[in-house]
Short mmCIF file of N, CA, C and O in Angstrom, two decimals:
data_model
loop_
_atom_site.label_atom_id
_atom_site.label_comp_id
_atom_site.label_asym_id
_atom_site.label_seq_id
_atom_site.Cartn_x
_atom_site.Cartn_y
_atom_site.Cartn_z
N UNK A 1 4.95 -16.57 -6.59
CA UNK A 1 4.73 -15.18 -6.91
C UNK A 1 5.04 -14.36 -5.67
O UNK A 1 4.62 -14.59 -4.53
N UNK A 2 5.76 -13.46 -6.00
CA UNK A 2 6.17 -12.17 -4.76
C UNK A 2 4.69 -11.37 -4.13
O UNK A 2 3.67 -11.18 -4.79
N UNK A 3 4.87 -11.07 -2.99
CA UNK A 3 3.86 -10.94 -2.31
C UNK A 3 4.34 -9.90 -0.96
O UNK A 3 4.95 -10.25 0.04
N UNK A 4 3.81 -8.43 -1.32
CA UNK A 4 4.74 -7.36 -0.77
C UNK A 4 4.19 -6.54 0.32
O UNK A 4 3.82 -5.40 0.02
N UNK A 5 4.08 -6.92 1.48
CA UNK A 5 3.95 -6.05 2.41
C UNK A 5 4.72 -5.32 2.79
O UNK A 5 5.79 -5.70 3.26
N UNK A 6 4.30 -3.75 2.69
CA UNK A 6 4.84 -2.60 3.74
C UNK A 6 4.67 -2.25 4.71
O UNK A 6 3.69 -1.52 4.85
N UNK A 7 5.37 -2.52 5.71
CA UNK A 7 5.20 -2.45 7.13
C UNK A 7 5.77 -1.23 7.50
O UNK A 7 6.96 -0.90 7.50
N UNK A 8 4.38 -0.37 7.95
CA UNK A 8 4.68 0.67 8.04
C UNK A 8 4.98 0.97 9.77
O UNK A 8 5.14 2.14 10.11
N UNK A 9 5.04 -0.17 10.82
CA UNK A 9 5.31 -0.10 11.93
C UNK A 9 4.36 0.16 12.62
O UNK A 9 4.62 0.33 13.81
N UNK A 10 2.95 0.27 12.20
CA UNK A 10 1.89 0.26 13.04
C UNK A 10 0.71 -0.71 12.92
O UNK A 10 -0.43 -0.26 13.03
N UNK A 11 0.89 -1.80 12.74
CA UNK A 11 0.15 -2.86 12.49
C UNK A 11 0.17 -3.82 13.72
O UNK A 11 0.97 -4.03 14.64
N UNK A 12 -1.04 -4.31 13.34
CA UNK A 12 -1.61 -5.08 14.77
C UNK A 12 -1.25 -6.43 14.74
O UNK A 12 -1.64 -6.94 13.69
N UNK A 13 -0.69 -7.17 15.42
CA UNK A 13 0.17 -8.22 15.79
C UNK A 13 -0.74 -9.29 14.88
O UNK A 13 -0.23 -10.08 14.09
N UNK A 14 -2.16 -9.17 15.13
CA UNK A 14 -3.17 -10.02 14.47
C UNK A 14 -2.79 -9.78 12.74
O UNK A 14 -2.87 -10.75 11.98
N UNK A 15 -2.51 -8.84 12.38
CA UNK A 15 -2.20 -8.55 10.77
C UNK A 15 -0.80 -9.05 10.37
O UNK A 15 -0.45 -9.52 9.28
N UNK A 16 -0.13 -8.85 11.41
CA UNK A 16 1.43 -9.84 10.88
C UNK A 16 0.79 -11.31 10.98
O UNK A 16 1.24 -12.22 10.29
N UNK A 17 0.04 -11.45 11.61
CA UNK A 17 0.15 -13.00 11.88
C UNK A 17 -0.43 -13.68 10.55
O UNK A 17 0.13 -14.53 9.86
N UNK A 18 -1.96 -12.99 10.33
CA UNK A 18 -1.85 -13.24 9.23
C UNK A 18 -1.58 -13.29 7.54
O UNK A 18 -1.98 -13.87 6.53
N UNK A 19 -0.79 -12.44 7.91
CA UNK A 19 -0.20 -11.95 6.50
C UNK A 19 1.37 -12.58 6.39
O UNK A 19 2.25 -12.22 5.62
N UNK A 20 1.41 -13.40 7.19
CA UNK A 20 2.52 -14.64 7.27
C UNK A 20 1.84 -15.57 7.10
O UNK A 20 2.14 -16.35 6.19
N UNK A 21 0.88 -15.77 7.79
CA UNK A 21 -0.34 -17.11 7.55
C UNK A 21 -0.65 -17.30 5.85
O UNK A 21 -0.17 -18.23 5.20
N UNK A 22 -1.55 -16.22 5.28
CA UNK A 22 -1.73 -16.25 4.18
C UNK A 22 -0.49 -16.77 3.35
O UNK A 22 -0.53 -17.93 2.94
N UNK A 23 0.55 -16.04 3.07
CA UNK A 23 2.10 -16.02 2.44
C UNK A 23 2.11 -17.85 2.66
O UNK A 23 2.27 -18.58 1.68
N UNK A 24 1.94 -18.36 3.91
CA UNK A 24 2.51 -19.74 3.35
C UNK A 24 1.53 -20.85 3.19
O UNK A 24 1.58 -22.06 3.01
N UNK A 25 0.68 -20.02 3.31
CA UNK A 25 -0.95 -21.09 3.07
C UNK A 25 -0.97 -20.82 1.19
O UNK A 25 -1.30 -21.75 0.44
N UNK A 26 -0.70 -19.89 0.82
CA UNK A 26 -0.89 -20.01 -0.73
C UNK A 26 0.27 -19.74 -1.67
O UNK A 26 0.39 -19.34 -2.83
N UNK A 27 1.04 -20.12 -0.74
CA UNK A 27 2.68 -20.38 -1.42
C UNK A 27 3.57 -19.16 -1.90
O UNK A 27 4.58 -19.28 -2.60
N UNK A 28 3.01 -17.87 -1.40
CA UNK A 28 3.74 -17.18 -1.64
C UNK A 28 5.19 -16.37 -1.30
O UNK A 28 5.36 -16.01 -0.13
N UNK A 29 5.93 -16.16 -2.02
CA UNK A 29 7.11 -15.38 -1.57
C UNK A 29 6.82 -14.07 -0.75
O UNK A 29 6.34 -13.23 -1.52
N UNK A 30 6.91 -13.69 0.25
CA UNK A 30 6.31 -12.69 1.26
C UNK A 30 8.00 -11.95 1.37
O UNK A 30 9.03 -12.42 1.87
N UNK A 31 7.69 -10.33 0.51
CA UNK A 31 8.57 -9.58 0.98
C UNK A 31 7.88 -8.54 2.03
O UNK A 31 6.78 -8.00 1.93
N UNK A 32 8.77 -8.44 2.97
CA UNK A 32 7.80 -7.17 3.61
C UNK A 32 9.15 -6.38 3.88
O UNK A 32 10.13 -7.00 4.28
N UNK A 33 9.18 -5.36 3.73
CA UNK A 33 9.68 -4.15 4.30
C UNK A 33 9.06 -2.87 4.70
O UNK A 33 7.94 -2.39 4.56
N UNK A 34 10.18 -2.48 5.25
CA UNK A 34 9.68 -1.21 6.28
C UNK A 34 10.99 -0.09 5.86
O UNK A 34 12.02 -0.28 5.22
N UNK A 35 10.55 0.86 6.39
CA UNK A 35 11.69 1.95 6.13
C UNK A 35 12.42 1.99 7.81
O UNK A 35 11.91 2.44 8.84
N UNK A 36 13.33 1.56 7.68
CA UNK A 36 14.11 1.46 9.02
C UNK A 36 14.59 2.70 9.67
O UNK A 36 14.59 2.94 10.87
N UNK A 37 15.10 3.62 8.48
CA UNK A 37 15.59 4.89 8.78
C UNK A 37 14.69 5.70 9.54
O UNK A 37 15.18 6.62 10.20
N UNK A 38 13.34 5.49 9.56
CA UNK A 38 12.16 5.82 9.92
C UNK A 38 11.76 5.83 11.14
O UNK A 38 11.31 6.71 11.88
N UNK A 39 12.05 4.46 11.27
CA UNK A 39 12.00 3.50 12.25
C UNK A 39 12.79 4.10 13.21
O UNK A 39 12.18 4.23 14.27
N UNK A 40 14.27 4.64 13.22
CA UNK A 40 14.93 4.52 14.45
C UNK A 40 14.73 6.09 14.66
O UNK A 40 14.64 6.51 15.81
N UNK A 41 14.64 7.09 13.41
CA UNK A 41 14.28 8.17 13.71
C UNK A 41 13.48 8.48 14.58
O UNK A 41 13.72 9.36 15.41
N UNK A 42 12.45 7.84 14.54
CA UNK A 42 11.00 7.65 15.92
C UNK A 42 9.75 8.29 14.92
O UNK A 42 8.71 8.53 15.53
N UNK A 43 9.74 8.55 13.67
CA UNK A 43 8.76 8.89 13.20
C UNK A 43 6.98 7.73 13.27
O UNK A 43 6.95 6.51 13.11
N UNK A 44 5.91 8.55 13.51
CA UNK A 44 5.21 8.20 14.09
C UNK A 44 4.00 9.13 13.46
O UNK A 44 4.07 10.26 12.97
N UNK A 45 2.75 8.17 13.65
CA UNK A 45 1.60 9.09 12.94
C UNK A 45 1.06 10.36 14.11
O UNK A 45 0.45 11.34 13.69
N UNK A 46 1.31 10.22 15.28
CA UNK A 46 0.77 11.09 16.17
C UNK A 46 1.48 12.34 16.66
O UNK A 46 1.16 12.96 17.67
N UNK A 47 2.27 12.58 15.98
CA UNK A 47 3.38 13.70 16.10
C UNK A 47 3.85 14.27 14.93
O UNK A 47 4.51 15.28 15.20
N UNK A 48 3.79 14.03 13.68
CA UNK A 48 4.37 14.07 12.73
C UNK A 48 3.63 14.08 11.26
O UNK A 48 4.04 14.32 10.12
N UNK A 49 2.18 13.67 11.84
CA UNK A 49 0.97 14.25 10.10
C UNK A 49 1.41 13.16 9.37
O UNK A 49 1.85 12.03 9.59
N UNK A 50 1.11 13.92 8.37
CA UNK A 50 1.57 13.39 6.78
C UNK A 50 2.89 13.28 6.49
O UNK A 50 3.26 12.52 5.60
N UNK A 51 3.51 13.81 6.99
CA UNK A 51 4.97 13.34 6.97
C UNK A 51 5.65 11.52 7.58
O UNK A 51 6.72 10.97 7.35
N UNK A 52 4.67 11.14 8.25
CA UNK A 52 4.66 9.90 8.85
C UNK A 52 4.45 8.93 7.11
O UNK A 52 5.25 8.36 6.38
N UNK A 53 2.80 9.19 7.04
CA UNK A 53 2.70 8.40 5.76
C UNK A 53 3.66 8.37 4.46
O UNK A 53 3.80 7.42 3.68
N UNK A 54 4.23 9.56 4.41
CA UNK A 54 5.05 9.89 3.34
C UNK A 54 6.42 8.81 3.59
O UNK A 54 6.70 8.04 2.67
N UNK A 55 7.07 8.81 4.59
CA UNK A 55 8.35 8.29 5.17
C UNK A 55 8.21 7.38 5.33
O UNK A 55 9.16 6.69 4.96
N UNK A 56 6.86 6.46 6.08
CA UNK A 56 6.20 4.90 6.05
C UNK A 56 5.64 4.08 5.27
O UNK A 56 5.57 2.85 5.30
N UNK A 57 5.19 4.95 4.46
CA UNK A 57 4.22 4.13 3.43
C UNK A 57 4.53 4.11 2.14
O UNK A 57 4.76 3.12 1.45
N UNK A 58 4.53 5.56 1.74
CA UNK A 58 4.37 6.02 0.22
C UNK A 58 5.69 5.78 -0.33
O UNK A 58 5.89 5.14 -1.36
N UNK A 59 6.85 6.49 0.59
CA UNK A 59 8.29 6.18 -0.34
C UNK A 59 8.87 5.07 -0.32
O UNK A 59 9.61 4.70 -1.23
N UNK A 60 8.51 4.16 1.10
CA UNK A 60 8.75 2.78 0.72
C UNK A 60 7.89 1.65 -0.53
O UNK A 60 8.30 0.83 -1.36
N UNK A 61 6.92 2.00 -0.23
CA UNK A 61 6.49 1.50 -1.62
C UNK A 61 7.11 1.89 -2.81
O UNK A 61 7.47 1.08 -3.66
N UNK A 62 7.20 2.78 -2.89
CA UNK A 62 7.92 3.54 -4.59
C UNK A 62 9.38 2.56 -4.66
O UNK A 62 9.68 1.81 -5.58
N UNK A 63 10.06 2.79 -3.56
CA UNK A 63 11.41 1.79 -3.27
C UNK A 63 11.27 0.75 -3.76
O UNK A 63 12.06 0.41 -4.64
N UNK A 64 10.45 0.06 -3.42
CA UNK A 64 9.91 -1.40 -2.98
C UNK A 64 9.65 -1.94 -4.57
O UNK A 64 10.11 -2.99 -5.03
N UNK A 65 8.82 -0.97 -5.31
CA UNK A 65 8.37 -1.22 -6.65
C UNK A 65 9.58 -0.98 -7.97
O UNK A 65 9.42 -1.29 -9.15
N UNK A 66 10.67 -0.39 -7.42
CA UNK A 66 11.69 -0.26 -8.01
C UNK A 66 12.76 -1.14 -7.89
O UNK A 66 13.56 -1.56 -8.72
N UNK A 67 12.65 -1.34 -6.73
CA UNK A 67 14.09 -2.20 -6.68
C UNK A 67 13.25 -3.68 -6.75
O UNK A 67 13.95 -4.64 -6.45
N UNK A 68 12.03 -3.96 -7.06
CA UNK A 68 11.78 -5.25 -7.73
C UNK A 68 11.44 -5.50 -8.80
O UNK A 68 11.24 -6.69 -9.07
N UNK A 69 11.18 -4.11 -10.19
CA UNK A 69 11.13 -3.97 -11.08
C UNK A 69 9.57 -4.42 -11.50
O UNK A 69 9.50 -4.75 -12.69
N UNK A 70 8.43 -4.49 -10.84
CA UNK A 70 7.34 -4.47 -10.95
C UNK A 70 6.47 -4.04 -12.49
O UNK A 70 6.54 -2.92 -12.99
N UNK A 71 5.96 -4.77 -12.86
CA UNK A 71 5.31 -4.30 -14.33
C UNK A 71 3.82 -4.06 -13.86
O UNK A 71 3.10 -3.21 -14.37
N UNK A 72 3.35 -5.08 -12.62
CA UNK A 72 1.86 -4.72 -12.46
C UNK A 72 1.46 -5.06 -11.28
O UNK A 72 1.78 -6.24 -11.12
N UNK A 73 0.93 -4.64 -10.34
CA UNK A 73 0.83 -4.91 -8.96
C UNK A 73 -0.87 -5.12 -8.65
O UNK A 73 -1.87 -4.91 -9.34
N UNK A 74 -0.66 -5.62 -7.31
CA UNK A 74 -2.49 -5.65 -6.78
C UNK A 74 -1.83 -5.03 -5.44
O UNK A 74 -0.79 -5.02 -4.78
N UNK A 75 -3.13 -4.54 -5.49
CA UNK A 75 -3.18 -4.00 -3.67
C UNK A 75 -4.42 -3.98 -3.44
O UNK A 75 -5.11 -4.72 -4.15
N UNK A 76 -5.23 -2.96 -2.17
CA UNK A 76 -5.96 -2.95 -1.46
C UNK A 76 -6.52 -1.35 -0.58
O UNK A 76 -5.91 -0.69 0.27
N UNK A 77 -7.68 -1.15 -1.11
CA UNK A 77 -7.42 -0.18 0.44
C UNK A 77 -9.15 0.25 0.53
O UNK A 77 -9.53 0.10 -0.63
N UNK A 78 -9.67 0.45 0.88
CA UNK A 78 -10.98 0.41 1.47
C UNK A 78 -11.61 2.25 0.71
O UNK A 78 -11.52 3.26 1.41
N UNK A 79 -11.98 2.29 -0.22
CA UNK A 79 -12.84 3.50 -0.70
C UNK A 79 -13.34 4.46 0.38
O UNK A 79 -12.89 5.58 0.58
N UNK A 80 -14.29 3.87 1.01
CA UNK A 80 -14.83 4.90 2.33
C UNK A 80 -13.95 5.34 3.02
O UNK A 80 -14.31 6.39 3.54
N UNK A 81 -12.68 4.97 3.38
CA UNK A 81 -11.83 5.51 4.24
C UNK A 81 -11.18 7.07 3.85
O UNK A 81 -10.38 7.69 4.55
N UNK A 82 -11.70 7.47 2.70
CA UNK A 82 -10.79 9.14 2.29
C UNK A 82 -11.02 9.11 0.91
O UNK A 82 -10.84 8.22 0.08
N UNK A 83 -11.51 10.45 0.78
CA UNK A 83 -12.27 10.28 -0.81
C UNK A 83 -11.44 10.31 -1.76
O UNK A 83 -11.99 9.96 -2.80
N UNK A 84 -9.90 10.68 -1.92
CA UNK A 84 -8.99 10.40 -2.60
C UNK A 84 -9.04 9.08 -3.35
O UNK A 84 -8.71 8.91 -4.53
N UNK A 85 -9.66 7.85 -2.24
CA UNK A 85 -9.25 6.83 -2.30
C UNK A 85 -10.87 6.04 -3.65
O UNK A 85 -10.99 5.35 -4.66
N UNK A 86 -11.67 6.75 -2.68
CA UNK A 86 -12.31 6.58 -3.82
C UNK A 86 -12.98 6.99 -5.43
O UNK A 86 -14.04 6.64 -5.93
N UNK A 87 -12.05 7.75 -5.90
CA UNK A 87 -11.31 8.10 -7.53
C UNK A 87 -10.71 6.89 -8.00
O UNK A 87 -10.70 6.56 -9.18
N UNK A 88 -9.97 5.93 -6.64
CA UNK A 88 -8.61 4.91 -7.68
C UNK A 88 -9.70 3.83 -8.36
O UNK A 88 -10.70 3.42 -7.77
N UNK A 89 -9.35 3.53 -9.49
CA UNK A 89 -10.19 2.26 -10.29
C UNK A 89 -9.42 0.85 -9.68
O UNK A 89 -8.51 0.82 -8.85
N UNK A 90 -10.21 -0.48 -10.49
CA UNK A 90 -9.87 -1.76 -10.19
C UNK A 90 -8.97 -1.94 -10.50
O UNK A 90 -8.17 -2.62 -9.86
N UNK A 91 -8.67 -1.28 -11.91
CA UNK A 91 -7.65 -1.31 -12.59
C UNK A 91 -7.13 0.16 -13.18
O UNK A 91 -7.73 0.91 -13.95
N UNK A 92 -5.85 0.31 -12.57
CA UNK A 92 -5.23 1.68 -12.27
C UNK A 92 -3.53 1.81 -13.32
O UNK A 92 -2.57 1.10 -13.02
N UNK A 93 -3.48 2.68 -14.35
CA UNK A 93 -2.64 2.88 -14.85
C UNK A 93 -1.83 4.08 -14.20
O UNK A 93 -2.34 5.14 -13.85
N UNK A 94 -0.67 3.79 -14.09
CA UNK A 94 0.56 5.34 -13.14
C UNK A 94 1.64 5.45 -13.92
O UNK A 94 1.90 4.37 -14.45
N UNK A 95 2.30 6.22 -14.18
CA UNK A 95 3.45 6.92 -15.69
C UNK A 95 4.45 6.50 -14.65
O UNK A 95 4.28 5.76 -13.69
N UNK A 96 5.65 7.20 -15.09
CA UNK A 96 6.83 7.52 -14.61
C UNK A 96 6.82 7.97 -13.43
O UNK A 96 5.88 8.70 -13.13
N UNK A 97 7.78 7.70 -12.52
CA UNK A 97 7.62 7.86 -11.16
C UNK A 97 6.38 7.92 -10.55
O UNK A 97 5.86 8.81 -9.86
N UNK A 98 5.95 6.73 -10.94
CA UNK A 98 4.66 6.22 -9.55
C UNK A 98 3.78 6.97 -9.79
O UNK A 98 2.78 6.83 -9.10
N UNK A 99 3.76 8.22 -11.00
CA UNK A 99 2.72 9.54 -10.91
C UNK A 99 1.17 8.95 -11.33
O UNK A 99 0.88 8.31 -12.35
N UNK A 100 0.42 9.30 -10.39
CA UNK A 100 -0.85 8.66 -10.53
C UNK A 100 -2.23 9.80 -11.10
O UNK A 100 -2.73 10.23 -10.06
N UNK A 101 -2.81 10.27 -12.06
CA UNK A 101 -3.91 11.32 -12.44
C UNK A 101 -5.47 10.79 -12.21
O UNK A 101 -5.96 9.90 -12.90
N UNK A 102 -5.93 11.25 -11.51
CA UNK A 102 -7.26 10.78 -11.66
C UNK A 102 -7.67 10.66 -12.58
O UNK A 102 -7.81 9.51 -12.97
N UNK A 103 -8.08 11.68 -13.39
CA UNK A 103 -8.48 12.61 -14.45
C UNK A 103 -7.70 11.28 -15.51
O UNK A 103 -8.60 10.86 -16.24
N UNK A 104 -7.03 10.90 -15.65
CA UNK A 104 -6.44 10.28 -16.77
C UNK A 104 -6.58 8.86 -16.59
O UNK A 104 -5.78 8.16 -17.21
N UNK A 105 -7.82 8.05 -15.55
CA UNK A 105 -7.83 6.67 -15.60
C UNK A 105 -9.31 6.63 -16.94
O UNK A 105 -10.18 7.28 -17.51
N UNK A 106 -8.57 5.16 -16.73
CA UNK A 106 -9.77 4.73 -17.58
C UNK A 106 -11.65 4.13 -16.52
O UNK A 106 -11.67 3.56 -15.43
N UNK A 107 -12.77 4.50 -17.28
CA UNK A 107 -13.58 3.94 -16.52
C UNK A 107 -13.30 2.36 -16.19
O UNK A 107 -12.46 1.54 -16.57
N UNK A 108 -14.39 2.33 -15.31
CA UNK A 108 -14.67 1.38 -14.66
C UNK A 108 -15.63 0.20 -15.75
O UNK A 108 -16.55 0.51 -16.51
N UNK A 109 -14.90 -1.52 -15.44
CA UNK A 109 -15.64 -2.08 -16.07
C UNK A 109 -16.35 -2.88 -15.76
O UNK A 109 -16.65 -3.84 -16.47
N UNK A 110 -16.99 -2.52 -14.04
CA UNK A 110 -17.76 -3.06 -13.94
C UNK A 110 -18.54 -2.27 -12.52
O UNK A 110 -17.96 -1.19 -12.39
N UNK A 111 -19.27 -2.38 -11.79
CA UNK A 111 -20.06 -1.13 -10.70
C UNK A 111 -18.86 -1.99 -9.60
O UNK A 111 -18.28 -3.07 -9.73
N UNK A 112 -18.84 -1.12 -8.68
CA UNK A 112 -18.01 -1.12 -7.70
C UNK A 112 -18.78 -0.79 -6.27
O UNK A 112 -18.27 -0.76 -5.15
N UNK A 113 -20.22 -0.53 -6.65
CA UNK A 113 -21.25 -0.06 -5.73
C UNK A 113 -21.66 -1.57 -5.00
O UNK A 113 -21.92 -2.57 -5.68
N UNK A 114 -21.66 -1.56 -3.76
CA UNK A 114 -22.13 -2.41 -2.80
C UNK A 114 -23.68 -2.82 -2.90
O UNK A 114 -24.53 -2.04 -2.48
N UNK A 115 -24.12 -4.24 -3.55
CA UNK A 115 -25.67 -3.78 -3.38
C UNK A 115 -26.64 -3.89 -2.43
O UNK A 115 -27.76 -3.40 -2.63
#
């Protein structure tokens, strides 16, 4: 099974290591890409805002999910970190072009609260 990291160029040597570790400890196909164009441009989170995440993260993923034709993905990202983040469900439906509605997920089917 494909297994997709986006390397958004600021990750800690300890997180490549193991996110290569994992990939061949449980047999997975490990794509990782990065946006290169990005890359040589010099774009960077400390100069550049949200425009960094947009150019590093977000449109390579959209790329990433297209040009592998993806029907259903898993990911990850920590709730407490930005309250955006905690609206997304376990299980998250997105339309046409990646478009994601809060307002239009389905509840939750099970607590997500830490006890």
């Amino acid at each position: 099974m494909p297994w997709l990291h986006v390397d958004s160029t600021r990750a800690f040597r300890s997180l490549i290591d193991f996110r290569d570790d994992f990939a061949a400890k449980h047999g997975f196909e490990l794509i990782a890409y990065s946006n290169e164009e990005g890359r040589a441009a010099g774009i960077n989170p400390f100069d550049r805002g949200n425009r960094y995440n947009l150019a590093m993260r977000t449109e390579p993923l959209k790329t990433t999910f297209d040009a592998g034709g993806y029907d259903v993905i898993s990911g990850g990202a920590r709730r407490d970190e930005e309250k955006s983040r905690a609206k997304e469900r376990i299980v998250s439906v997105c339309g046409a072009g990646h478009a994601w509605e809060p307002r239009q997920q389905r509840p939750e089917l099970c607590s997500t609260t830490p006890a």
